[in-house]
Short mmCIF file of C-alpha atoms in Angstrom, two decimals:
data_model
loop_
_atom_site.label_atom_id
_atom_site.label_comp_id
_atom_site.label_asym_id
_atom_site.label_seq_id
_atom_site.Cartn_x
_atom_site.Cartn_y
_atom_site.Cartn_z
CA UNK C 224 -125.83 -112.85 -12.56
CA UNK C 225 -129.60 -113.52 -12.45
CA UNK C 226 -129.72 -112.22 -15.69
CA UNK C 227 -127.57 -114.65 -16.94
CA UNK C 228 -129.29 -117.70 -15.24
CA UNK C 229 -132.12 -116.52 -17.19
CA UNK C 230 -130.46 -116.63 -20.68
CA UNK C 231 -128.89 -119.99 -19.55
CA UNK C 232 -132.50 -121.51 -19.08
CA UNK C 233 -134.01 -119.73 -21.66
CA UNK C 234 -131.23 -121.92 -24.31
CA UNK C 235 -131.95 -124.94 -22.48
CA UNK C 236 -135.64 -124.67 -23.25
CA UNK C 237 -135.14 -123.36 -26.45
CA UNK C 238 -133.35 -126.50 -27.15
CA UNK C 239 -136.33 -128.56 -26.08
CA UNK C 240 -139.46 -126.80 -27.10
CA UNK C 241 -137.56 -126.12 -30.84
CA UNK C 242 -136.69 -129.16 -32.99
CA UNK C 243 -135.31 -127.20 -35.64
CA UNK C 244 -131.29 -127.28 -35.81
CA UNK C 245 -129.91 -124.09 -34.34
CA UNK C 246 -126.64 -122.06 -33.72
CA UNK C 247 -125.93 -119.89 -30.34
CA UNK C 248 -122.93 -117.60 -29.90
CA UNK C 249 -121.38 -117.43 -26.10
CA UNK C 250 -118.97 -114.33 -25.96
CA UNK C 251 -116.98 -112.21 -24.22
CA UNK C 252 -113.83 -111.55 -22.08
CA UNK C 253 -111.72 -114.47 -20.38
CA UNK C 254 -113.57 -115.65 -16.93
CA UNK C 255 -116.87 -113.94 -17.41
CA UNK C 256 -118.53 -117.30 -17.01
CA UNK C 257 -119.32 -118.57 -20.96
CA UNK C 258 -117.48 -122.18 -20.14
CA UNK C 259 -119.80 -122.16 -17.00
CA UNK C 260 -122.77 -121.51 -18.77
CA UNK C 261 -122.13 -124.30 -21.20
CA UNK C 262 -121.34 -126.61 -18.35
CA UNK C 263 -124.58 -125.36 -16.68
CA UNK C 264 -126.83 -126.75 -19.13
CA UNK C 265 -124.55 -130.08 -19.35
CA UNK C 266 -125.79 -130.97 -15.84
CA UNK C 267 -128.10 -133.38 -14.61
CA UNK C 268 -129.91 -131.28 -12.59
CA UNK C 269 -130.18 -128.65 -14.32
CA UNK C 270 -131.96 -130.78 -17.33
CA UNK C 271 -134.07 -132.40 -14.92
CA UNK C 272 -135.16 -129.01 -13.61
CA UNK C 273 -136.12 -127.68 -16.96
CA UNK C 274 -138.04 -130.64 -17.83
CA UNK C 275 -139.86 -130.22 -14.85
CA UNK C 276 -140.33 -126.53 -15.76
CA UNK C 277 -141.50 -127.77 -19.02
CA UNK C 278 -143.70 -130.52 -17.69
CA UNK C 279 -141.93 -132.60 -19.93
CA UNK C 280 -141.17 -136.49 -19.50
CA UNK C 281 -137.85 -137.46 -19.51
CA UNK C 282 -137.15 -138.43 -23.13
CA UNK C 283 -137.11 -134.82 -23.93
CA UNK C 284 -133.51 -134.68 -22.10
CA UNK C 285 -130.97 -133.31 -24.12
CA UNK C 286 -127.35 -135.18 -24.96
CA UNK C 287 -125.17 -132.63 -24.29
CA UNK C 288 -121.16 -133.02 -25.46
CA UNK C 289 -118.50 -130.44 -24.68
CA UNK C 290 -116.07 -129.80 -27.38
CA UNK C 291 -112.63 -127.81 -27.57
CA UNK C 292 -111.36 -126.11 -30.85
CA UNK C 293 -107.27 -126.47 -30.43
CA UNK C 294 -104.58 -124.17 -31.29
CA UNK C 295 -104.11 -124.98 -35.36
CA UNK C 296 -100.56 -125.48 -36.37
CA UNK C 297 -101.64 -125.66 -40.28
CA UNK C 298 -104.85 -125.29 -42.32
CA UNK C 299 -107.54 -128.19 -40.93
CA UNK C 300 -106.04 -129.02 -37.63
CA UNK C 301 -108.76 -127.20 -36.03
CA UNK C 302 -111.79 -128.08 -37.76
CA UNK C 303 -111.08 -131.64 -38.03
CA UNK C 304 -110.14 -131.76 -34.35
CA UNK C 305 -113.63 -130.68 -33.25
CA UNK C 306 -114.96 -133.66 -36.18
CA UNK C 307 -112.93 -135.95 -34.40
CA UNK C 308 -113.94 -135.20 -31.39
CA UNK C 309 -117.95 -134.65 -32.11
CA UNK C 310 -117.49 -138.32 -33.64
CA UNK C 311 -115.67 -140.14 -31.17
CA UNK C 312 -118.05 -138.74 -28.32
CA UNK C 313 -121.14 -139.75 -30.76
CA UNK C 314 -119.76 -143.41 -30.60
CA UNK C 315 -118.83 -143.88 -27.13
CA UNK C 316 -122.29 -142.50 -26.34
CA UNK C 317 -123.75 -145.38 -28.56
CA UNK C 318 -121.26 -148.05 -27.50
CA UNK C 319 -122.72 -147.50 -24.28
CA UNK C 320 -126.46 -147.89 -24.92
CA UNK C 321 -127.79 -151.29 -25.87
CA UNK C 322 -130.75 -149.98 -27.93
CA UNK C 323 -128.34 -147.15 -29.95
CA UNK C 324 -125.88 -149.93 -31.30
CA UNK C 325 -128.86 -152.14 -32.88
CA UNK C 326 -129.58 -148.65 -34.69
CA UNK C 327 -126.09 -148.43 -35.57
CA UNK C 328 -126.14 -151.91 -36.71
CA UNK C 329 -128.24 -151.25 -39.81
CA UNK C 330 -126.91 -147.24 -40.20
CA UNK C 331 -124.68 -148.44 -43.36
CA UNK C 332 -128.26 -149.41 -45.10
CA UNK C 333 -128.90 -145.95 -45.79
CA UNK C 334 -125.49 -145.10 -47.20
CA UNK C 335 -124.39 -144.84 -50.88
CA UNK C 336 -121.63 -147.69 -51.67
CA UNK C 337 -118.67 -145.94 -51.07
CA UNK C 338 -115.76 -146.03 -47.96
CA UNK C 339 -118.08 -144.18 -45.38
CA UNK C 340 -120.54 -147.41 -46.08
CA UNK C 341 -117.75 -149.38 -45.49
CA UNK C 342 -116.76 -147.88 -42.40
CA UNK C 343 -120.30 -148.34 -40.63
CA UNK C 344 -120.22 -151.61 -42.23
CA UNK C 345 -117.62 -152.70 -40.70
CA UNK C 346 -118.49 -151.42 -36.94
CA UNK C 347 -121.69 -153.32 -37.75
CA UNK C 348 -119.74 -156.33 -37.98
CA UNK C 349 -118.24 -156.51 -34.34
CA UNK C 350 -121.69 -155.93 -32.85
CA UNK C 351 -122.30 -158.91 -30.71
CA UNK C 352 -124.17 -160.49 -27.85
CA UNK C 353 -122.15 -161.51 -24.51
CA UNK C 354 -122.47 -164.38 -22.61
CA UNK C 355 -124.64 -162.60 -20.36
CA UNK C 356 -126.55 -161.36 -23.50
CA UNK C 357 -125.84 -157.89 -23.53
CA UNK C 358 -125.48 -156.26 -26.79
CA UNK C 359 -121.77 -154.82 -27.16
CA UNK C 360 -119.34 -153.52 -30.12
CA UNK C 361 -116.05 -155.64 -29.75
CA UNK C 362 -112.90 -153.44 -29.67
CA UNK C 363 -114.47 -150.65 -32.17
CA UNK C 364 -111.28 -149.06 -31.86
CA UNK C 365 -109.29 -151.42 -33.20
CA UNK C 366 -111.30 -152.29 -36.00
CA UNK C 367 -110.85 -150.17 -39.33
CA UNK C 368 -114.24 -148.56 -39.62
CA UNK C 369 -113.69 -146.63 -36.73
CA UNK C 370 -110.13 -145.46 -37.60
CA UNK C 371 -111.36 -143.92 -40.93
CA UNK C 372 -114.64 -142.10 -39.36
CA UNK C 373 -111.87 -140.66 -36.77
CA UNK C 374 -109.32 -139.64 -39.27
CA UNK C 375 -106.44 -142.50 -38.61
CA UNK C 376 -104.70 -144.22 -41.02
CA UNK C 377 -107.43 -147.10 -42.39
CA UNK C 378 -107.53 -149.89 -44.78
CA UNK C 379 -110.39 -148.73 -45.98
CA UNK C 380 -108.84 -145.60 -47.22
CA UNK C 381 -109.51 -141.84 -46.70
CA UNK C 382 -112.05 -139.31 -46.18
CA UNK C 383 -112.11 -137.11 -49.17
CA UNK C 384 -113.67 -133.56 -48.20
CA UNK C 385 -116.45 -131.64 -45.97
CA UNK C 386 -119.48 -133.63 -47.91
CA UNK C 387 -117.61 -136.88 -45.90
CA UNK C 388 -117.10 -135.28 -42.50
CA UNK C 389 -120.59 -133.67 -42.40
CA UNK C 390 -122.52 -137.38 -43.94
CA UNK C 391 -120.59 -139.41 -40.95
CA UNK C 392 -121.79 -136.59 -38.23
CA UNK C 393 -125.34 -137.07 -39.78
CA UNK C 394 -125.29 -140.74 -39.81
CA UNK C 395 -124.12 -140.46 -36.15
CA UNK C 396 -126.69 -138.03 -35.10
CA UNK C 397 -129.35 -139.79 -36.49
CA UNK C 398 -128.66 -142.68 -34.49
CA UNK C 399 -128.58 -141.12 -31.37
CA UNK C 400 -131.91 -138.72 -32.36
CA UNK C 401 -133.75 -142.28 -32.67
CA UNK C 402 -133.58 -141.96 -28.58
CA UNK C 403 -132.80 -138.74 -27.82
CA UNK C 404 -134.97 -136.13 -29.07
CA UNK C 405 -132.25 -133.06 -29.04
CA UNK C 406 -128.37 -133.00 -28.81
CA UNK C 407 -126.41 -130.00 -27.45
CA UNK C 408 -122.92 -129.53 -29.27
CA UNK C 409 -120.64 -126.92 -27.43
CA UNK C 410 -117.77 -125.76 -28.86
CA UNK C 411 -115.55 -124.02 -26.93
CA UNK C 412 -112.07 -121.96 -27.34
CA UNK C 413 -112.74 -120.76 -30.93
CA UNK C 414 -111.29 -118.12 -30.55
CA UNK C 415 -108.05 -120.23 -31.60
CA UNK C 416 -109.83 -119.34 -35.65
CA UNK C 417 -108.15 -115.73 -34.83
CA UNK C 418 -104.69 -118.25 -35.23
CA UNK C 419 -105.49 -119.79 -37.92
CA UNK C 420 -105.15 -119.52 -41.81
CA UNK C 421 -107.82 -118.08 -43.82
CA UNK C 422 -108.26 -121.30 -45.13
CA UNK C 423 -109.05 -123.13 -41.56
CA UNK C 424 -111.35 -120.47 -41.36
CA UNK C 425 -113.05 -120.95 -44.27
CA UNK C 426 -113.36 -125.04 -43.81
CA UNK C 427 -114.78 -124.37 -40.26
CA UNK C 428 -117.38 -122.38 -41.13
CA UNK C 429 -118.31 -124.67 -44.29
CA UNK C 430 -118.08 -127.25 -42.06
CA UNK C 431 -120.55 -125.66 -39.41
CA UNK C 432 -123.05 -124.24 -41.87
CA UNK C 433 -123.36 -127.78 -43.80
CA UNK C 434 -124.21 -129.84 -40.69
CA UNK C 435 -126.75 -127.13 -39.96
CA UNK C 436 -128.04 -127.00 -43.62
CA UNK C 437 -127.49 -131.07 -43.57
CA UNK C 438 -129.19 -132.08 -40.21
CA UNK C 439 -132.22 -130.40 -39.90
CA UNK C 440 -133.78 -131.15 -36.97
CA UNK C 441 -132.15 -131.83 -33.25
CA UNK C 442 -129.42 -130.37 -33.07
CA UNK C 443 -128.29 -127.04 -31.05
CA UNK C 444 -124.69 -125.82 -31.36
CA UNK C 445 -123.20 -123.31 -28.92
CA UNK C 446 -120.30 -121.61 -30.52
CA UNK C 447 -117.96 -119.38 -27.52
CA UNK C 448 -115.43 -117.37 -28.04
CA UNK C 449 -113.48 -115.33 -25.95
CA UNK C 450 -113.55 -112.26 -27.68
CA UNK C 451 -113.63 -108.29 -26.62
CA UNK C 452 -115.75 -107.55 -29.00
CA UNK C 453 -118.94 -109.13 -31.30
CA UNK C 454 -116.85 -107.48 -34.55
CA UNK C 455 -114.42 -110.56 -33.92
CA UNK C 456 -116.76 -112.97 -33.81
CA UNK C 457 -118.18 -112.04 -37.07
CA UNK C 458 -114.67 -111.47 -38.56
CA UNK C 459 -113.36 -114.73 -37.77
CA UNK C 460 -116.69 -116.79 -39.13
CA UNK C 461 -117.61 -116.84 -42.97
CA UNK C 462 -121.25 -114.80 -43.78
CA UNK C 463 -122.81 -117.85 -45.00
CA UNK C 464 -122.54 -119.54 -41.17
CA UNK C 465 -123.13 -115.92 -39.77
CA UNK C 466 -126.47 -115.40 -41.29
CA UNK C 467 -127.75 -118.84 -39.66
CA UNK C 468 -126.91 -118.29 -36.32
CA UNK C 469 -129.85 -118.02 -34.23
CA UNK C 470 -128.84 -115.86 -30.99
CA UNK C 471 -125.83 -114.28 -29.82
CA UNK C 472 -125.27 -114.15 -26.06
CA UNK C 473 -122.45 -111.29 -24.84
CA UNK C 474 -121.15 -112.38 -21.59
CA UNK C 475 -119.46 -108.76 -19.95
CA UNK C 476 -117.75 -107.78 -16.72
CA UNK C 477 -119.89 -107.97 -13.60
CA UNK C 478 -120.52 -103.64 -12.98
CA UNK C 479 -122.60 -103.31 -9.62
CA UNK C 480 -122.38 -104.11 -6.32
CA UNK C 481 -126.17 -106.22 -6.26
CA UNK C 482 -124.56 -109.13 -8.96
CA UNK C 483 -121.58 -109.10 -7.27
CA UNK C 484 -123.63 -110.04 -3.96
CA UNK C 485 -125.53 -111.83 -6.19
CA UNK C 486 -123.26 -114.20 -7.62
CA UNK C 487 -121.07 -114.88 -3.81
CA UNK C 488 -124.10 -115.57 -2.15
CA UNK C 489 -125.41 -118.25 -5.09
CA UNK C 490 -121.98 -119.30 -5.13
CA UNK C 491 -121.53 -120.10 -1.09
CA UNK C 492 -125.75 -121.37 -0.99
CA UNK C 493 -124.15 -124.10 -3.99
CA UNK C 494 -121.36 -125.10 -2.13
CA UNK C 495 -122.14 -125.36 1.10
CA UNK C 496 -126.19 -124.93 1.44
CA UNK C 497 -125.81 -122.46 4.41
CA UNK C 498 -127.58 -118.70 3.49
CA UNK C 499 -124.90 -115.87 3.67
CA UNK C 500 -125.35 -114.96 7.07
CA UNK C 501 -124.36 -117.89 8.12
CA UNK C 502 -121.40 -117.39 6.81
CA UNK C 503 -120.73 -114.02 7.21
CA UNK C 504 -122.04 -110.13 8.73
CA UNK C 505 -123.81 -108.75 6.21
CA UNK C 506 -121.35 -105.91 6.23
CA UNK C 507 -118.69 -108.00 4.75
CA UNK C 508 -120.83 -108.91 2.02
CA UNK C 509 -121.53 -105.30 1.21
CA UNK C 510 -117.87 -103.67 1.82
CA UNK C 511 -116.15 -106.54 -0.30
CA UNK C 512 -118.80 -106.00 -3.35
CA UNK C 513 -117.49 -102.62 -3.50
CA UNK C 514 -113.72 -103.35 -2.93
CA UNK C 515 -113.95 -105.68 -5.43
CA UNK C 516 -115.39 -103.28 -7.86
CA UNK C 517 -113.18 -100.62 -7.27
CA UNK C 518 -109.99 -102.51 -7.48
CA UNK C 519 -110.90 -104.10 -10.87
CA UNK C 520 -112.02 -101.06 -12.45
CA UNK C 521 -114.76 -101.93 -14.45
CA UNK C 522 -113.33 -104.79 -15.64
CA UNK C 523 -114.37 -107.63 -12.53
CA UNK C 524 -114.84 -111.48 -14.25
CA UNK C 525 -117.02 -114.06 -12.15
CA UNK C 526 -113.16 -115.65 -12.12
CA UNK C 527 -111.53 -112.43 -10.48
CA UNK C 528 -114.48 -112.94 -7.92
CA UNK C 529 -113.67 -117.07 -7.30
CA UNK C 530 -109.84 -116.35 -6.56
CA UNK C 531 -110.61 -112.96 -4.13
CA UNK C 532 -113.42 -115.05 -2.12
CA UNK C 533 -110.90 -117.98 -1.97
CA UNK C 534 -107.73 -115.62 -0.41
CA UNK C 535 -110.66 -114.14 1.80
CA UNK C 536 -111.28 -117.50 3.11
CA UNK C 537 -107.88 -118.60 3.36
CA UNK C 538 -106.83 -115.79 4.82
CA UNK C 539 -109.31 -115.49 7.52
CA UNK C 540 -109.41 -119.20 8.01
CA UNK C 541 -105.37 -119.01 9.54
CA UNK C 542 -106.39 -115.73 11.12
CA UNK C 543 -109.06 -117.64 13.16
CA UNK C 544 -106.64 -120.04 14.05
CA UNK C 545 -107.99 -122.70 11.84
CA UNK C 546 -111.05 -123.98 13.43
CA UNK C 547 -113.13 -126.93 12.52
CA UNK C 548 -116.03 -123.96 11.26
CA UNK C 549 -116.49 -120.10 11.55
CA UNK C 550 -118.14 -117.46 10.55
CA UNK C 551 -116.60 -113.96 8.96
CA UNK C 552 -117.15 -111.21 10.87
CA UNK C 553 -116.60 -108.20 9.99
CA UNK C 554 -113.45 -107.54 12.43
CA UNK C 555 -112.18 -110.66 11.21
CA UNK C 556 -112.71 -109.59 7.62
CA UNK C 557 -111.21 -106.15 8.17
CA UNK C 558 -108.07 -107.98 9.96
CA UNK C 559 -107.93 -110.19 6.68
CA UNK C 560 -107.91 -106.97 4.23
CA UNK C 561 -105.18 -105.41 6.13
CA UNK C 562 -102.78 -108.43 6.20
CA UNK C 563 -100.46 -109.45 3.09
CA UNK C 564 -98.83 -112.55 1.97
CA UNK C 565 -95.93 -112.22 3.67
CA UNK C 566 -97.87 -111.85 6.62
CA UNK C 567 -99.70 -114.78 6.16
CA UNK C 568 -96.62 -116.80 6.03
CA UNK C 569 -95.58 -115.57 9.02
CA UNK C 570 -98.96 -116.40 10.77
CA UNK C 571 -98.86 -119.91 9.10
CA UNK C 572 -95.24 -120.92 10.88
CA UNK C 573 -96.94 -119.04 13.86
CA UNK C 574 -99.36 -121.41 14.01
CA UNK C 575 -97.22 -124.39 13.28
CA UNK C 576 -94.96 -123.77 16.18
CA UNK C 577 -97.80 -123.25 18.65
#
């Protein structure tokens, strides 16, 4: 578990103190904690912490967006559902931020003539000042600029191929690199490529390795997959996007007693700031790291370790009689262990009648 913290800051300041573009792979077995670890380093906190670490002002925090690859019925659904969704959180980000829309404003300058010009063009157009004077883009979903960058049916006609999608994302990112000075893409659930087409497969990984090849500097994607093994990572990705990725992280079951002690007593300290022996005997904490060792198998997920602590606490809650607080002794925990669901029903109406 500490481990892990460790690779999770050591990306985070990677993705400061490098400006060069880069690719990470998360993987490993469902509920070993890669979606947490990308959430990690979308938090507040946590940025402000590393900055701190860094000794760096705050215009060195990272935009982070979380992504999710969907379940492709036919050849493009799932690349061009991660596009979509890269560009529509791109321009809410800038129709947010006074400053990013009067870069937006004049984006289409540095375009070819052509219907992606057009399209910026366009946005440009409803960019207006309020009666209060704030600086806002009027309706941008209505208007037909935004409708072709995000794939819908426009006046102004179609994208054509990759070179399209990957120009608008770099148009986009540009903007938002004139403030920020690195964005965090992570895109999660791919292992939906092992549904695809070879095709989809194919136009993801183009797709990927041209907006790395295209946008040099400030960007850091974080690729996860929930995979058994690094063989289907690989298998699933073309070489060409392979050979630029930068580190690969394995997330694996949690195998000894110390993480598992670990990662409960980080866990409770986050939730409720009280140190484990507040909470419970020490010997609870020891004897339930092994249970829950032993009754996975070898195979015990941060997630397997979230829904056990939550039926200890439930059950030991109604077994104390449901007080405003207490504490888990280690009678109490030992009554708990012993007790099933059906008794717990049975203490539940027990309860309710007294």
């Amino acid at each position: 578990v500490g481990s892990e913290m460790c690779i999770r800051d050591r990306l985070e300041i990677d993705s400061i103190m490098f400006l060069s573009t880069s690719i990470y792979v998360f993987w490993g077995p469902v509920g070993v904690g890669k979606t947490f670890a990308a959430s990690y380093l979308a938090n507040p906190k946590t940025k402000d912490f590393v900055l701190k670490k860094l000794n760096r002002p705050r215009e060195f925090m990272p935009l982070v967006f979380p992504v999710n690859a969907v379940v492709p019925r036919r050849s493009g659904d799932l690349t061009f559902s991660v596009y979509r969704a890269i560009v529509k959180k791109f321009l809410t980000e800038i129709s947010n931020d006074e400053d990013l829309i009067k870069e937006l404003a004049s984006a289409y300058q540095k375009l070819e003539a052509g219907n992606i010009r057009s399209a910026f063009r366009d946005i440009a157009g409803r960019i207006r000042s309020t009666v209060t004077g704030k600086t806002v883009i009027h309706k941008i979903e209505e208007s037909e600029g935004f409708k072709l960058l995000a794939l819908q049916r426009s006046k102004l006609g179609k994208l054509l191929d990759i070179n399209d999608l990957v120009a608008i994302v770099k148009t986009l990112a540009d903007v938002l690199l004139s403030k920020y000075k690195r964005i965090i893409i992570m895109i999660d659930e791919l292992e939906n490529l092992s549904r695809a087409t070879g095709t989809e497969r194919l136009l993801f990984s183009d797709f990927m390795r041209r907006i790395h090849d295209e946008i040099d500097l400030g960007i850091t994607f974080v690729l996860i997959f929930t995979f058994d093994s690094y063989e289907e990572v690989t298998s699933n990705l073309q070489p060409a996007l392979v050979s630029r990725i930068r580190k690969v992280i394995e997330f694996g079951f949690v195998n000894n007693a110390s993480d598992v002690k670990e990662y409960i007593t980080d866990c409770l300290w986050h939730r409720s700031g009280k140190k484990i022996n507040e909470i419970m005997d020490e010997e609870v904490l020891e004897d339930l790291s092994k249970t829950l060792l032993s009754k996975f198998g070898g195979r015990l997920s941060f997630r397997d370790i979230n829904k056990e602590m939550h039926e200890l606490f439930t059950t030991t809650f109604i077994l104390a009689n449901q007080p405003d607080r207490f504490r888990i002794s280690y009678e109490l925990y030992q009554r708990a262990m012993k007790i099933s669901a059906e008794n717990i029903v049975d203490e539940i109406k027990k309860a309710e009648v007294a």
